[in-house]
Short mmCIF file of C-alpha atoms in Angstrom, two decimals:
data_model
loop_
_atom_site.label_atom_id
_atom_site.label_comp_id
_atom_site.label_asym_id
_atom_site.label_seq_id
_atom_site.Cartn_x
_atom_site.Cartn_y
_atom_site.Cartn_z
CA MET A 841 88.62 76.24 82.31
CA GLY A 842 90.47 76.66 85.61
CA TYR A 843 90.43 79.77 87.79
CA SER A 844 90.77 83.40 86.79
CA VAL A 845 93.59 85.57 88.08
CA GLY A 846 91.12 87.43 90.26
CA GLN A 847 89.83 84.21 91.82
CA VAL A 848 93.34 82.95 92.54
CA ALA A 849 94.31 86.29 94.07
CA GLY A 850 91.33 85.95 96.38
CA PHE A 851 92.15 82.35 97.32
CA ALA A 852 95.80 83.08 98.08
CA GLY A 853 95.49 86.52 99.67
CA VAL A 854 97.80 88.15 97.12
CA THR A 855 97.23 90.91 94.60
CA VAL A 856 96.48 90.44 90.93
CA ARG A 857 99.58 92.52 90.26
CA THR A 858 101.70 89.97 92.16
CA LEU A 859 100.35 87.11 90.04
CA HIS A 860 101.05 89.09 86.88
CA HIS A 861 104.61 89.67 88.09
CA TYR A 862 105.12 85.98 88.85
CA ASP A 863 103.96 85.19 85.32
CA GLU A 864 106.23 87.82 83.76
CA ILE A 865 109.36 86.46 85.47
CA GLY A 866 108.46 82.84 84.73
CA LEU A 867 107.91 81.87 88.36
CA LEU A 868 104.23 80.98 87.96
CA ALA A 869 102.94 80.84 84.41
CA PRO A 870 99.26 79.84 84.28
CA GLY A 871 98.71 76.52 82.61
CA GLU A 872 95.90 77.72 80.39
CA ARG A 873 94.56 80.77 78.61
CA SER A 874 90.97 81.54 77.76
CA HIS A 875 89.87 82.15 74.16
CA ALA A 876 90.24 85.84 74.90
CA GLY A 877 93.81 85.33 76.14
CA HIS A 878 93.07 85.70 79.85
CA ARG A 879 95.12 83.74 82.36
CA ARG A 880 93.50 80.57 83.74
CA TYR A 881 95.06 78.65 86.64
CA GLY A 882 94.68 74.91 87.20
CA ASP A 883 95.16 72.80 90.34
CA ALA A 884 98.86 72.25 89.58
CA ASP A 885 99.33 76.02 89.34
CA LEU A 886 97.66 76.48 92.71
CA ASP A 887 99.97 73.87 94.23
CA ARG A 888 102.99 75.71 92.86
CA LEU A 889 101.65 79.03 94.15
CA GLN A 890 101.26 77.53 97.60
CA GLN A 891 104.91 76.43 97.52
CA ILE A 892 105.98 79.89 96.37
CA LEU A 893 104.10 81.60 99.17
CA PHE A 894 105.53 79.18 101.76
CA TYR A 895 109.07 80.05 100.71
CA ARG A 896 108.32 83.77 100.47
CA GLU A 897 106.90 83.72 103.99
CA LEU A 898 110.15 82.11 105.12
CA GLY A 899 112.13 84.96 103.58
CA PHE A 900 113.44 83.40 100.37
CA PRO A 901 114.03 85.80 97.43
CA LEU A 902 112.14 85.03 94.24
CA ASP A 903 115.15 83.80 92.30
CA GLU A 904 115.94 81.23 95.00
CA VAL A 905 112.30 80.14 95.12
CA ALA A 906 112.38 79.56 91.36
CA ALA A 907 115.60 77.55 91.62
CA LEU A 908 114.18 75.36 94.37
CA LEU A 909 110.89 74.68 92.62
CA ASP A 910 112.45 74.06 89.23
CA ASP A 911 115.05 71.62 90.54
CA PRO A 912 114.38 68.46 88.47
CA ASP A 913 115.78 66.22 91.20
CA ALA A 914 113.49 67.53 93.94
CA ASP A 915 110.14 65.93 94.73
CA PRO A 916 107.17 67.51 96.51
CA ARG A 917 107.94 65.63 99.72
CA ALA A 918 111.43 67.13 99.77
CA HIS A 919 109.92 70.61 99.60
CA LEU A 920 107.57 69.83 102.45
CA ARG A 921 110.37 68.41 104.58
CA ARG A 922 112.52 71.49 103.93
CA GLN A 923 109.65 73.82 104.78
CA HIS A 924 108.87 71.85 107.91
CA ASP A 925 112.47 72.21 109.06
CA LEU A 926 112.48 75.93 108.35
CA LEU A 927 109.16 76.47 110.09
CA THR A 928 110.38 74.51 113.12
CA ALA A 929 113.40 76.81 113.30
CA ARG A 930 111.10 79.83 113.11
CA ILE A 931 108.90 78.44 115.90
CA GLU A 932 111.95 78.06 118.12
CA LYS A 933 112.90 81.66 117.39
CA LEU A 934 109.40 82.89 118.26
CA GLN A 935 109.47 80.90 121.49
CA LYS A 936 112.65 82.72 122.45
CA MET A 937 110.98 86.01 121.62
CA ALA A 938 108.00 85.03 123.77
CA ALA A 939 110.38 84.37 126.66
CA ALA A 940 111.82 87.84 126.14
CA VAL A 941 108.35 89.35 126.26
CA GLU A 942 107.76 87.36 129.44
CA HIS A 943 110.53 89.35 131.09
CA ALA A 944 108.88 92.63 130.12
CA MET A 945 105.52 91.42 131.40
CA GLU A 946 106.92 90.65 134.85
CA ALA A 947 107.08 94.35 135.56
CA ARG A 948 104.55 95.40 132.92
CA THR A 949 107.16 97.77 131.63
CA MET A 950 106.14 97.90 127.98
CA GLY A 951 103.10 97.79 125.73
CA ILE A 952 102.89 94.42 124.07
CA ASN A 953 101.09 93.26 120.94
CA LEU A 954 101.08 89.76 119.60
CA THR A 955 102.51 89.83 116.10
CA PRO A 956 106.18 88.95 115.73
CA GLU A 957 106.88 92.41 114.29
CA GLU A 958 105.32 94.10 117.30
CA LYS A 959 107.17 91.80 119.69
CA PHE A 960 110.44 93.02 118.23
CA GLU A 961 109.27 96.62 118.64
CA VAL A 962 108.89 96.01 122.38
CA PHE A 963 112.66 96.00 122.72
CA GLY A 964 113.52 98.95 120.48
CA ASP A 965 117.25 98.78 119.80
CA LYS A 966 117.84 96.09 122.43
CA ASP A 967 118.66 92.50 121.56
CA PRO A 968 115.64 90.26 122.37
CA GLU A 969 117.99 87.31 122.88
CA GLU A 970 119.55 89.15 125.81
CA HIS A 971 116.12 89.51 127.46
CA ALA A 972 115.20 85.90 126.77
CA GLU A 973 118.38 84.62 128.39
CA GLU A 974 117.90 86.89 131.40
CA ALA A 975 114.27 85.84 131.85
CA GLU A 976 115.20 82.17 131.73
CA ARG A 977 118.15 82.71 134.07
CA ARG A 978 115.98 84.49 136.64
CA TRP A 979 112.79 82.49 136.50
CA GLY A 980 113.17 79.65 133.98
CA GLY A 981 113.24 76.84 136.53
CA THR A 982 110.37 78.07 138.67
CA GLU A 983 106.74 77.04 138.71
CA THR A 984 105.88 80.75 138.70
CA TYR A 985 107.61 81.17 135.34
CA ALA A 986 105.89 78.06 133.96
CA GLU A 987 102.48 79.27 135.16
CA SER A 988 102.98 82.65 133.52
CA GLN A 989 103.94 80.97 130.23
CA ARG A 990 100.88 78.71 130.31
CA ARG A 991 98.52 81.61 130.91
CA THR A 992 99.96 84.10 128.46
CA ALA A 993 100.08 81.52 125.67
CA ARG A 994 96.27 81.63 125.61
CA TYR A 995 95.89 85.42 125.53
CA THR A 996 94.57 87.22 122.49
CA LYS A 997 95.47 90.70 121.33
CA ASP A 998 92.30 92.00 122.98
CA ASP A 999 93.43 90.43 126.26
CA TRP A 1000 96.72 92.31 126.05
CA LYS A 1001 94.88 95.53 125.33
CA ARG A 1002 92.68 95.07 128.40
CA MET A 1003 95.75 94.35 130.50
CA GLN A 1004 97.49 97.47 129.17
CA ALA A 1005 94.42 99.57 129.91
CA GLU A 1006 94.47 98.36 133.52
CA VAL A 1007 98.15 99.28 133.82
CA ALA A 1008 97.55 102.74 132.36
CA SER A 1009 94.65 103.39 134.74
CA TRP A 1010 96.68 102.19 137.73
CA GLY A 1011 99.61 104.43 136.76
CA GLU A 1012 97.42 107.52 136.47
CA ARG A 1013 95.87 106.89 139.87
CA TYR A 1014 99.22 106.23 141.52
CA ASP A 1015 100.55 109.47 140.06
CA ALA A 1016 97.56 111.32 141.55
CA LEU A 1017 98.13 109.60 144.90
CA MET A 1018 101.73 110.82 145.03
CA GLU A 1019 100.67 114.30 143.88
CA ALA A 1020 98.36 114.41 146.90
CA GLY A 1021 101.34 113.66 149.18
CA GLU A 1022 100.30 110.15 150.24
CA ARG A 1023 103.03 108.34 152.16
CA PRO A 1024 104.02 104.81 151.02
CA ASP A 1025 102.68 103.37 154.28
CA GLY A 1026 99.43 105.28 153.97
CA GLU A 1027 96.18 103.38 153.53
CA SER A 1028 95.63 104.50 149.95
CA ALA A 1029 99.19 103.68 148.87
CA MET A 1030 98.98 100.22 150.40
CA ASP A 1031 95.65 99.66 148.66
CA MET A 1032 97.26 100.60 145.34
CA ALA A 1033 100.11 98.20 146.06
CA GLU A 1034 97.59 95.46 146.76
CA GLU A 1035 95.85 96.23 143.47
CA HIS A 1036 99.25 95.93 141.78
CA ARG A 1037 99.78 92.48 143.34
CA GLN A 1038 96.32 91.27 142.38
CA HIS A 1039 96.86 92.45 138.80
CA ILE A 1040 99.91 90.20 138.54
CA THR A 1041 97.99 87.30 140.08
CA ARG A 1042 95.05 87.79 137.72
CA TRP A 1043 97.10 88.03 134.54
CA PHE A 1044 100.34 86.11 135.04
CA TYR A 1045 100.90 83.96 138.14
CA THR A 1046 100.04 83.71 141.81
CA CYS A 1047 101.95 86.62 143.30
CA THR A 1048 102.46 86.04 147.00
CA TYR A 1049 103.40 88.88 149.32
CA GLU A 1050 106.93 87.50 149.46
CA ILE A 1051 107.21 87.48 145.68
CA HIS A 1052 105.70 90.95 145.56
CA ARG A 1053 108.35 92.26 147.94
CA GLY A 1054 111.02 90.85 145.63
CA LEU A 1055 109.45 92.53 142.63
CA GLY A 1056 109.32 95.83 144.49
CA ASP A 1057 113.04 95.62 145.17
CA MET A 1058 113.67 94.77 141.52
CA TYR A 1059 111.70 97.80 140.34
CA VAL A 1060 114.29 99.99 142.05
CA ALA A 1061 117.43 97.88 141.52
CA ASP A 1062 116.91 97.19 137.82
CA GLU A 1063 117.51 100.36 135.80
CA ARG A 1064 115.02 99.42 133.09
CA PHE A 1065 112.16 98.80 135.49
CA LYS A 1066 113.01 101.87 137.54
CA ALA A 1067 113.01 104.00 134.39
CA PHE A 1068 109.58 102.68 133.45
CA TYR A 1069 107.94 103.44 136.80
CA ASP A 1070 109.72 106.76 137.16
CA SER A 1071 108.46 107.71 133.69
CA MET A 1072 104.97 107.72 135.23
CA ARG A 1073 106.24 110.06 137.91
CA PRO A 1074 109.77 110.70 139.24
CA GLY A 1075 110.31 108.69 142.41
CA LEU A 1076 107.38 106.33 141.78
CA ALA A 1077 109.56 103.19 141.70
CA GLU A 1078 110.87 103.75 145.23
CA HIS A 1079 107.48 104.89 146.51
CA LEU A 1080 105.87 101.72 145.10
CA ARG A 1081 108.60 99.51 146.55
CA ASP A 1082 107.95 100.96 150.01
CA ALA A 1083 104.18 100.72 149.57
CA ILE A 1084 104.54 97.05 148.53
CA ALA A 1085 106.62 96.37 151.65
CA ALA A 1086 104.11 98.17 153.87
CA ASN A 1087 101.19 96.30 152.29
CA ALA A 1088 102.95 92.96 152.74
CA GLY A 1089 103.64 93.79 156.38
CA ARG A 1090 100.02 94.81 156.90
CA HIS A 1091 98.74 91.48 155.61
CA THR A 1092 101.35 89.51 157.56
CA GLU A 1093 100.16 91.19 160.73
CA GLU A 1094 96.55 90.42 159.89
CA ALA A 1095 97.42 86.75 159.37
#
């Protein structure tokens, strides 16, 4: 007797209304009907639904999906090859987006979630391709960049949330430190700079004191990074840069 519309909706993760619509427009007519006239879907119908959902996920409008699936000269392997090619192109696009996010993570300038939609939101009205190219130009050939990519590829959404929580806590405490009038070369400021360095090492790559100095300079020289740190407190970017330099000097002396 096949499967009911409710069962198929559950299998495929679509609504019953969607299946009714597909039937009404002739995109997916169930192969059978029960004695009472209810839709019943067979294995061939499920195969066609899978193909429909593949193409819909890839952004094809319903009329184009119907034309592709109803092409008498096409065979199932041709559909799979086409979908494989399209998915490969999408993977390449997502990899470029990941590289763009990598750039943001270097300075922890933005909140990051893991879905493609949220990755685009990271950049607002900026072109993610621009960030991807800049990230690769700055760090693409370095082991540091490769290490960061290897690590972040394994992170879950919960990992990102924990990382963001650490950043938020650090920012609040650095704001309080500046409010109290702490100098960049003061003990507390240098300790906060060291915490900043260790955060990068723990989450992204081994951040040496030399690398940390370079990042501190970038936080002031790059308008985007400076705006982020100064949004925590005006002048924080320069204060942090000087605290990073003082902390690096302190540890060089100890060595």
